[in-house]
Tab-separated table of C-alpha atoms and ligand atoms in Angstrom:
chain	number	residue	atom	x	y	z
A	1	MET	CA	-4.025	16.526	-13.866
A	2	ASN	CA	-6.643	14.200	-14.196
A	3	GLN	CA	-9.160	14.294	-11.774
A	4	ARG	CA	-12.102	12.173	-10.312
A	5	VAL	CA	-15.033	12.749	-8.491
A	6	PHE	CA	-16.399	11.410	-5.097
A	7	GLU	CA	-19.930	11.213	-6.130
A	8	LYS	CA	-21.703	11.470	-2.630
A	9	SER	CA	-19.580	14.646	-1.700
A	10	GLY	CA	-18.446	15.740	-4.803
A	11	ALA	CA	-14.920	16.060	-3.828
A	12	LYS	CA	-12.910	16.698	-7.089
A	13	VAL	CA	-9.265	14.289	-6.263
A	14	SER	CA	-6.525	13.972	-8.194
A	15	LEU	CA	-6.250	10.705	-9.888
A	16	LEU	CA	-2.411	10.857	-8.689
A	17	GLY	CA	-2.219	11.060	-4.896
A	18	PHE	CA	0.925	11.912	-2.924
A	19	GLY	CA	1.860	9.316	-0.465
A	20	CYS	CA	3.735	10.440	2.515
A	21	MET	CA	5.492	7.739	3.822
A	22	ARG	CA	8.800	7.765	1.680
A	23	PHE	CA	10.046	11.133	1.469
A	24	PRO	CA	14.187	11.294	0.954
A	25	LEU	CA	15.977	11.728	4.052
A	26	ASP	CA	18.599	13.824	5.326
A	27	GLU	CA	22.151	12.457	7.268
A	28	GLN	CA	20.095	11.719	10.471
A	29	GLY	CA	17.573	9.731	9.026
A	30	ARG	CA	15.083	12.551	9.371
A	31	ILE	CA	13.041	13.682	6.554
A	32	ASP	CA	14.974	15.712	4.321
A	33	ARG	CA	12.609	18.884	4.667
A	34	ASP	CA	14.314	20.848	1.606
A	35	LYS	CA	13.925	18.145	-1.322
A	36	SER	CA	10.404	17.022	-0.142
A	37	SER	CA	9.080	20.102	0.076
A	38	GLU	CA	10.226	20.658	-3.297
A	39	MET	CA	8.803	17.681	-4.451
A	40	LEU	CA	5.642	18.544	-2.885
A	41	ASP	CA	5.554	21.897	-4.199
A	42	TYR	CA	6.115	20.488	-8.011
A	43	ALA	CA	3.158	17.773	-7.543
A	44	TYR	CA	0.833	20.384	-6.104
A	45	ARG	CA	1.782	22.953	-9.024
A	46	ASN	CA	1.155	20.081	-11.322
A	47	GLY	CA	-2.396	19.596	-10.084
A	48	VAL	CA	-1.829	16.716	-7.165
A	49	ASN	CA	-4.751	17.847	-4.384
A	50	TYR	CA	-4.542	14.612	-2.439
A	51	PHE	CA	-2.177	14.213	0.346
A	52	ASP	CA	-1.816	11.094	2.016
A	53	THR	CA	0.053	10.644	5.533
A	54	ALA	CA	-0.474	8.717	8.783
A	55	TYR	CA	0.707	8.802	12.037
A	56	PRO	CA	3.366	6.428	12.083
A	57	TYR	CA	5.040	7.497	8.733
A	58	HIS	CA	8.729	8.573	9.054
A	59	ASP	CA	8.833	7.538	13.017
A	60	LYS	CA	5.720	10.108	13.552
A	61	GLU	CA	7.224	12.854	11.959
A	62	SER	CA	5.421	12.649	8.614
A	63	GLU	CA	2.018	14.102	9.825
A	64	LEU	CA	3.879	17.338	11.615
A	65	PHE	CA	5.813	17.806	8.597
A	66	VAL	CA	3.004	17.759	5.991
A	67	GLY	CA	0.821	19.784	8.192
A	68	GLU	CA	3.246	22.309	8.476
A	69	PHE	CA	4.106	22.250	4.821
A	70	LEU	CA	0.408	22.590	3.612
A	71	LYS	CA	-0.036	25.777	5.581
A	72	ARG	CA	1.122	27.594	2.620
A	73	TYR	CA	-1.714	26.613	0.414
A	74	PRO	CA	-5.320	28.060	0.904
A	75	ARG	CA	-7.193	24.883	3.050
A	76	GLU	CA	-9.699	24.373	0.581
A	77	SER	CA	-7.385	23.858	-2.415
A	78	PHE	CA	-6.130	20.090	-0.945
A	79	TYR	CA	-7.387	17.063	0.468
A	80	LEU	CA	-5.488	16.035	3.536
A	81	ALA	CA	-5.856	12.258	4.564
A	82	THR	CA	-4.448	10.595	7.673
A	83	LYS	CA	-5.269	7.206	9.591
A	84	LEU	CA	-6.371	6.299	13.140
A	85	PRO	CA	-3.203	3.963	14.330
A	86	CYS	CA	-5.649	1.029	15.542
A	87	TRP	CA	-3.114	-0.407	17.390
A	88	GLU	CA	-2.572	2.277	19.680
A	89	VAL	CA	-6.497	2.124	20.604
A	90	LYS	CA	-7.289	0.399	23.624
A	91	THR	CA	-10.457	2.430	24.593
A	92	LEU	CA	-12.730	4.822	23.162
A	93	ASP	CA	-11.139	7.673	24.770
A	94	ASP	CA	-7.973	6.726	23.219
A	95	ALA	CA	-9.553	7.112	19.648
A	96	LYS	CA	-10.781	10.371	20.885
A	97	ALA	CA	-7.876	11.659	22.314
A	98	MET	CA	-5.530	10.158	18.930
A	99	PHE	CA	-7.960	12.313	16.635
A	100	GLU	CA	-7.564	15.348	18.410
A	101	ASN	CA	-3.712	14.742	18.656
A	102	GLN	CA	-3.798	14.303	15.155
A	103	LEU	CA	-5.313	17.720	14.117
A	104	SER	CA	-3.018	19.238	16.468
A	105	ARG	CA	0.064	17.702	14.846
A	106	LEU	CA	-1.112	18.533	11.506
A	107	GLN	CA	-2.110	22.090	12.605
A	108	LYS	CA	-5.672	21.793	10.831
A	109	ASP	CA	-9.439	22.240	11.961
A	110	TYR	CA	-10.219	19.233	9.807
A	111	VAL	CA	-9.405	16.337	8.074
A	112	ASP	CA	-10.920	15.609	4.474
A	113	PHE	CA	-10.176	11.662	4.532
A	114	TYR	CA	-9.891	9.785	7.689
A	115	MET	CA	-9.345	5.713	7.925
A	116	LEU	CA	-8.880	3.193	10.306
A	117	HIS	CA	-5.313	2.555	9.477
A	118	ALA	CA	-4.396	-1.058	8.262
A	119	LEU	CA	-7.648	-2.973	9.213
A	120	SER	CA	-7.359	-6.695	9.846
A	121	ALA	CA	-9.800	-9.130	11.465
A	122	SER	CA	-8.403	-8.615	15.048
A	123	SER	CA	-8.110	-4.901	14.730
A	124	TRP	CA	-11.738	-4.445	13.083
A	125	ALA	CA	-12.942	-6.600	15.827
A	126	THR	CA	-11.588	-3.769	18.662
A	127	MET	CA	-12.630	-1.279	16.711
A	128	ARG	CA	-16.081	-2.671	15.885
A	129	ASP	CA	-16.561	-3.305	19.804
A	130	LEU	CA	-15.308	-0.202	21.377
A	131	GLY	CA	-17.680	1.941	18.905
A	132	VAL	CA	-14.791	3.859	17.366
A	133	VAL	CA	-16.773	3.656	14.000
A	134	GLU	CA	-20.039	5.664	15.486
A	135	TYR	CA	-17.744	8.082	16.931
A	136	LEU	CA	-15.780	8.868	13.788
A	137	LEU	CA	-19.285	8.899	11.779
A	138	SER	CA	-20.301	11.531	14.516
A	139	LEU	CA	-17.181	13.645	13.790
A	140	LYS	CA	-18.383	13.686	10.388
A	141	GLU	CA	-21.506	15.603	11.823
A	142	THR	CA	-19.614	18.414	13.306
A	143	GLY	CA	-17.402	18.902	10.074
A	144	LYS	CA	-13.958	17.614	11.767
A	145	LEU	CA	-13.955	14.847	9.500
A	146	ARG	CA	-15.150	14.943	5.805
A	147	HIS	CA	-15.037	11.340	4.751
A	148	LEU	CA	-14.745	8.475	6.719
A	149	GLY	CA	-12.856	4.967	5.381
A	150	PHE	CA	-10.195	2.335	5.965
A	151	SER	CA	-7.348	0.675	4.743
A	152	PHE	CA	-7.145	-2.934	4.721
A	153	HIS	CA	-4.769	-5.870	4.993
A	154	ASP	CA	-6.407	-9.230	5.337
A	155	GLU	CA	-8.209	-11.420	3.276
A	156	TYR	CA	-11.135	-10.876	1.005
A	157	ALA	CA	-13.759	-12.522	3.527
A	158	VAL	CA	-12.889	-10.105	6.402
A	159	PHE	CA	-12.947	-7.246	3.554
A	160	ASP	CA	-16.519	-8.302	2.846
A	161	ASP	CA	-17.400	-8.069	6.440
A	162	ILE	CA	-16.267	-4.354	7.372
A	163	VAL	CA	-17.192	-3.050	4.107
A	164	HIS	CA	-20.883	-3.813	4.562
A	165	TYR	CA	-21.027	-2.491	8.289
A	166	CYS	CA	-21.644	0.641	7.303
A	167	ASP	CA	-22.027	3.529	4.718
A	168	TRP	CA	-18.581	4.031	4.277
A	169	ASP	CA	-17.161	7.106	1.893
A	170	PHE	CA	-14.167	5.163	0.359
A	171	CYS	CA	-11.836	2.201	1.181
A	172	GLN	CA	-7.951	2.175	0.641
A	173	LEU	CA	-6.645	-1.331	-0.856
A	174	GLN	CA	-3.162	-2.377	-1.966
A	175	LEU	CA	-3.624	-3.507	-5.812
A	176	ASN	CA	-1.576	-3.883	-8.607
A	177	TYR	CA	-1.524	-6.193	-11.621
A	178	MET	CA	0.508	-8.524	-9.768
A	179	ASP	CA	-1.904	-8.562	-6.635
A	180	THR	CA	-5.323	-8.982	-7.959
A	181	ARG	CA	-5.377	-12.139	-5.954
A	182	GLU	CA	-3.910	-11.033	-2.642
A	183	GLN	CA	-5.764	-9.295	0.372
A	184	ALA	CA	-9.449	-7.814	-1.037
A	185	GLY	CA	-7.754	-8.116	-4.609
A	186	ILE	CA	-9.707	-7.279	-7.602
A	187	LYS	CA	-12.859	-8.951	-6.191
A	188	GLY	CA	-12.771	-6.267	-3.487
A	189	CYS	CA	-12.550	-3.420	-5.728
A	190	GLU	CA	-15.598	-4.924	-7.164
A	191	LEU	CA	-17.526	-5.557	-4.533
A	192	ALA	CA	-16.729	-2.035	-3.248
A	193	LYS	CA	-17.838	-0.591	-6.726
A	194	SER	CA	-21.256	-2.586	-6.599
A	195	LEU	CA	-22.065	-0.744	-3.014
A	196	GLY	CA	-20.917	2.504	-4.393
A	197	ILE	CA	-17.844	3.037	-2.333
A	198	PRO	CA	-15.113	4.722	-3.994
A	199	VAL	CA	-11.353	3.133	-3.740
A	200	VAL	CA	-8.162	4.627	-3.284
A	201	VAL	CA	-5.323	2.678	-4.443
A	202	MET	CA	-2.244	2.120	-2.466
A	203	GLU	CA	1.257	-0.025	-3.483
A	204	PRO	CA	0.363	0.394	-7.498
A	205	ILE	CA	3.855	-0.275	-8.175
A	206	LYS	CA	4.088	-2.972	-5.165
A	207	GLY	CA	6.590	-1.109	-3.231
A	208	GLY	CA	8.850	-0.476	-6.513
A	209	SER	CA	8.877	-4.658	-7.082
A	210	ILE	CA	7.415	-3.944	-10.312
A	211	ALA	CA	9.053	-0.754	-11.245
A	212	ASN	CA	12.542	-2.523	-11.206
A	213	LEU	CA	11.856	-5.632	-13.565
A	214	PRO	CA	14.259	-8.173	-15.161
A	215	ASP	CA	15.624	-6.927	-18.622
A	216	ASP	CA	13.418	-9.600	-20.800
A	217	ILE	CA	10.092	-8.729	-18.938
A	218	VAL	CA	11.120	-5.317	-19.384
A	219	SER	CA	11.444	-5.309	-23.291
A	220	VAL	CA	7.784	-6.901	-23.454
A	221	PHE	CA	6.527	-3.381	-22.378
A	222	SER	CA	9.262	-1.429	-24.503
A	223	ASP	CA	8.410	-3.348	-27.675
A	224	LEU	CA	4.853	-1.767	-27.464
A	225	ARG	CA	5.919	1.716	-25.846
A	226	PRO	CA	9.546	2.034	-26.046
A	227	SER	CA	9.863	5.216	-24.352
A	228	ASP	CA	7.712	4.004	-20.973
A	229	SER	CA	9.060	2.786	-17.876
A	230	ALA	CA	7.617	-0.322	-16.071
A	231	ALA	CA	6.313	1.889	-13.358
A	232	ARG	CA	3.836	3.870	-15.707
A	233	TRP	CA	2.323	0.518	-17.161
A	234	ALA	CA	1.791	-0.146	-13.531
A	235	MET	CA	0.170	3.198	-12.735
A	236	ARG	CA	-1.589	3.074	-16.242
A	237	TRP	CA	-3.168	-0.397	-15.367
A	238	VAL	CA	-4.314	0.772	-11.835
A	239	GLY	CA	-5.747	3.787	-13.112
A	240	SER	CA	-7.843	1.932	-15.906
A	241	LEU	CA	-9.903	0.693	-13.178
A	242	ASP	CA	-13.174	2.613	-13.138
A	243	ASN	CA	-13.879	2.830	-9.504
A	244	VAL	CA	-10.495	3.987	-8.465
A	245	LYS	CA	-10.460	7.321	-7.496
A	246	VAL	CA	-6.936	8.070	-6.336
A	247	ILE	CA	-3.628	6.045	-6.642
A	248	LEU	CA	-0.973	6.841	-4.379
A	249	SER	CA	2.366	6.971	-4.830
A	250	GLY	CA	5.035	7.023	-2.058
A	251	MET	CA	7.541	8.993	-4.133
A	252	SER	CA	10.986	9.573	-2.840
A	253	ALA	CA	12.536	11.416	-5.597
A	254	MET	CA	12.075	14.185	-7.926
A	255	ASP	CA	12.125	12.322	-11.178
A	256	GLN	CA	9.314	9.829	-9.843
A	257	VAL	CA	7.125	13.122	-9.028
A	258	VAL	CA	7.914	14.298	-12.542
A	259	GLU	CA	7.119	10.963	-14.172
A	260	ASN	CA	4.092	10.409	-12.184
A	261	CYS	CA	2.540	14.007	-13.065
A	262	GLU	CA	3.144	13.185	-16.726
A	263	THR	CA	1.306	9.865	-16.692
A	264	PHE	CA	-1.720	11.069	-14.937
A	265	THR	CA	-1.953	14.468	-17.116
A	266	ASP	CA	-3.896	13.553	-20.134
A	267	PHE	CA	-4.327	10.000	-18.643
A	268	GLU	CA	-4.483	7.126	-21.206
A	269	PRO	CA	-6.278	3.935	-20.020
A	270	LEU	CA	-4.703	1.000	-21.209
A	271	SER	CA	-5.965	-0.205	-24.485
A	272	GLU	CA	-7.058	-3.820	-25.182
A	273	GLU	CA	-3.845	-5.127	-26.960
A	274	GLU	CA	-1.876	-3.106	-23.408
A	275	LYS	CA	-4.123	-5.041	-21.331
A	276	ASN	CA	-2.833	-8.285	-22.843
A	277	VAL	CA	0.510	-7.177	-22.506
A	278	VAL	CA	0.250	-6.659	-18.917
A	279	GLY	CA	-1.269	-10.075	-18.686
A	280	ARG	CA	1.715	-11.711	-20.617
A	281	VAL	CA	4.195	-10.032	-17.929
A	282	GLU	CA	2.016	-11.170	-14.961
A	283	LYS	CA	2.157	-14.581	-16.316
A	284	MET	CA	6.069	-14.520	-17.313
A	285	LEU	CA	6.592	-13.288	-13.758
A	286	HIS	CA	4.251	-15.766	-12.088
A	287	ALA	CA	6.244	-18.768	-13.856
A	288	ARG	CA	9.408	-17.721	-12.094
A	289	ILE	CA	8.008	-18.904	-8.627
A	290	ASN	CA	9.873	-21.489	-6.672
A	291	ASN	CA	6.899	-23.197	-5.416
A	292	GLY	CA	2.955	-22.838	-5.662
A	293	CYS	CA	2.483	-21.654	-1.948
A	294	THR	CA	-0.875	-19.970	-2.143
A	295	ALA	CA	-0.654	-18.691	1.855
A	296	CYS	CA	-3.525	-20.637	2.482
A	297	GLY	CA	-2.170	-21.433	5.812
A	298	TYR	CA	-3.582	-24.678	6.773
A	299	CYS	CA	0.217	-25.678	7.812
A	300	MET	CA	0.095	-23.440	10.338
A	301	PRO	CA	1.035	-22.825	13.326
A	302	CYS	CA	3.950	-24.753	13.434
A	303	PRO	CA	5.006	-26.052	16.405
A	304	PHE	CA	8.566	-24.898	16.026
A	305	GLY	CA	7.900	-21.208	15.163
A	306	VAL	CA	8.391	-21.514	11.594
A	307	ASP	CA	6.489	-19.137	9.325
A	308	ILE	CA	6.194	-21.248	6.364
A	309	PRO	CA	4.384	-19.171	3.947
A	310	GLY	CA	6.178	-15.961	4.846
A	311	ASN	CA	9.481	-17.949	4.560
A	312	PHE	CA	7.953	-19.031	0.786
A	313	LYS	CA	6.407	-15.764	0.225
A	314	LEU	CA	9.771	-13.746	0.471
A	315	TRP	CA	11.475	-16.595	-1.568
A	316	ASN	CA	9.080	-16.452	-4.328
A	317	ASP	CA	8.936	-12.993	-4.631
A	318	TYR	CA	12.686	-13.136	-4.854
A	319	ALA	CA	12.413	-15.315	-7.743
A	320	MET	CA	9.829	-13.294	-9.419
A	321	TYR	CA	11.372	-9.770	-9.276
A	322	GLY	CA	15.313	-10.426	-8.554
A	323	ASN	CA	14.682	-7.397	-5.909
A	324	LYS	CA	17.859	-8.347	-4.122
A	325	GLY	CA	18.264	-5.186	-1.790
A	326	GLU	CA	14.610	-5.463	-0.637
A	327	VAL	CA	15.072	-8.842	0.233
A	328	ILE	CA	18.006	-8.632	1.862
A	329	TRP	CA	16.475	-5.802	4.267
A	330	GLN	CA	13.406	-8.087	4.476
A	331	TRP	CA	14.943	-10.874	5.610
A	332	THR	CA	17.710	-8.980	7.790
A	333	LYS	CA	15.831	-6.366	9.316
A	334	GLN	CA	12.261	-7.364	9.293
A	335	PHE	CA	11.789	-10.926	9.520
A	336	SER	CA	11.737	-12.652	12.688
A	337	PRO	CA	14.826	-15.075	13.660
A	338	ASP	CA	12.478	-17.219	15.423
A	339	ALA	CA	10.227	-17.747	12.232
A	340	LYS	CA	12.841	-18.330	9.723
A	341	ALA	CA	13.270	-21.628	7.476
A	342	GLU	CA	16.273	-22.872	10.034
A	343	LYS	CA	13.952	-23.279	12.876
A	344	CYS	CA	12.522	-26.168	10.958
A	345	ALA	CA	12.750	-29.357	12.986
A	346	GLU	CA	11.458	-31.267	10.182
A	347	CYS	CA	8.668	-32.787	12.420
A	348	GLY	CA	6.817	-33.397	9.042
A	349	ALA	CA	3.373	-31.872	10.397
A	350	CYS	CA	3.008	-29.302	7.859
A	351	MET	CA	3.651	-31.877	4.868
A	352	ALA	CA	0.707	-34.056	6.263
A	353	VAL	CA	-1.742	-31.060	5.505
A	354	CYS	CA	-0.524	-28.895	2.629
A	355	PRO	CA	-3.063	-28.933	-0.436
A	356	GLN	CA	-0.446	-28.233	-2.794
A	357	SER	CA	1.737	-31.243	-1.670
A	358	LEU	CA	4.796	-28.879	-1.650
A	359	SER	CA	8.261	-30.146	-0.433
A	360	ILE	CA	8.319	-27.840	2.588
A	361	ILE	CA	11.055	-29.254	4.362
A	362	GLU	CA	13.495	-29.656	1.297
A	363	ASP	CA	12.116	-26.065	0.095
A	364	LEU	CA	12.987	-24.472	3.630
A	365	LYS	CA	16.504	-25.581	3.550
A	366	THR	CA	16.936	-24.358	0.385
A	367	LEU	CA	15.641	-21.136	0.925
A	368	GLN	CA	17.650	-20.731	3.947
A	369	SER	CA	20.605	-21.554	2.123
A	370	GLU	CA	20.001	-19.308	-0.919
A	371	PHE	CA	19.277	-16.381	1.599
A	372	ASP	CA	22.196	-17.035	3.730
A	373	GLN	CA	24.372	-17.208	0.501
A	374	LEU	CA	22.425	-13.728	-0.567
A	375	VAL	CA	23.458	-11.914	2.899
A	376	ALA	CA	26.780	-12.969	2.807
A	377	ASP	CA	27.406	-11.936	-0.911
A	378	SER	CA	26.135	-8.486	0.271
A	379	GLU	CA	28.520	-7.995	3.082
B	401	LIG	S1	8.158	-29.933	9.445
B	401	LIG	FE1	9.249	-28.094	9.920
B	401	LIG	S2	8.270	-26.135	8.966
B	401	LIG	FE2	6.655	-27.877	9.034
B	401	LIG	S3	5.909	-28.270	10.620
B	401	LIG	FE3	7.410	-29.343	11.089
B	401	LIG	S4	8.934	-28.059	11.998
B	401	LIG	FE4	7.600	-26.741	11.117
B	402	LIG	S1	-0.119	-25.441	3.560
B	402	LIG	FE1	0.914	-25.416	1.681
B	402	LIG	S2	0.189	-23.745	0.318
B	402	LIG	FE2	-1.121	-23.341	2.310
B	402	LIG	S3	0.410	-21.953	3.019
B	402	LIG	FE3	1.433	-23.689	4.218
B	402	LIG	S4	3.103	-24.461	2.381
B	402	LIG	FE4	1.960	-22.658	1.390
């Protein structure tokens, strides 16, 4: 297993990190502890020493399970990462109580890597104003916390603001070859590098979207390396970024653990030719989008509650990846019914301000009927 070093602390971390949010489930929908333990054990025995959990994962069961599981190994032989659920923190005392609660849930005396979870402009403002960062920095002095960072989901400008606030030990970003311009993106990764802040990457296969690509796209990869999966290409793309220290994979089956361990043992960065192939795939996928919504948000808020960029993002993702199951789940279980395309009252306010001059009203009608059909066909 390849390792990379956090220069300031000297921590030697495995390039593959085990994301503890997608364990296999039992019939009750709880973590299947036998199967998950086997996967964690295989990963550990093959050199994975970074385990990333969080308070809400698996309906709050992940920290409990992972903390218990890791008792079987010497404490200094692994790095345990978890996160402060910022949305639960209304006062500084809430943050203090939550951290102590997490230590107890994990059955540990200290956390190796601790993050403010999923920072956005608003949650960051709350954490900053409550003095949570200063409190967490004081925990570093006591040894209860070894590295302080944050995970992030917002625009680059917000990242720029947060990353300059203090001397963070690391940050965790969503990054894959399709998302180089999303959120902090590759620009954020470069900024972190220029400030000497190591990056941990999440969503390297975009929640599975770029692990299960249409056949014509897969053949572009397999022409060059017939035995490599699309997932391996995506992992190698991320691992080729030199400021990336850990790549998290939320593995849910043993075959994924085995393949990932292989990918990150004697890791091969992408050659120039391979980088060009990934660039070609990225262009082929982007060429499939239905419309060119950039999610700029100028059209928002819609007076009738439609989440215009949210609708288009799902529609475009489906056009690119053909990920039917994921889209149906998002549309039926995650997307607010009040924000769906069908709520459009055709007032035209959005069309007047869209810099891409999109036919928003027509496109919303089309996507609503396509998704209705998709759901009907699946029933
Ligand atoms: S045209 Fe439809 S989507 Fe656009 S602002 Fe009006 S109601 Fe909202
Ligand atoms: S203004 Fe146009 S491009 Fe921007 S989010 Fe709205 S629909 Fe998308």
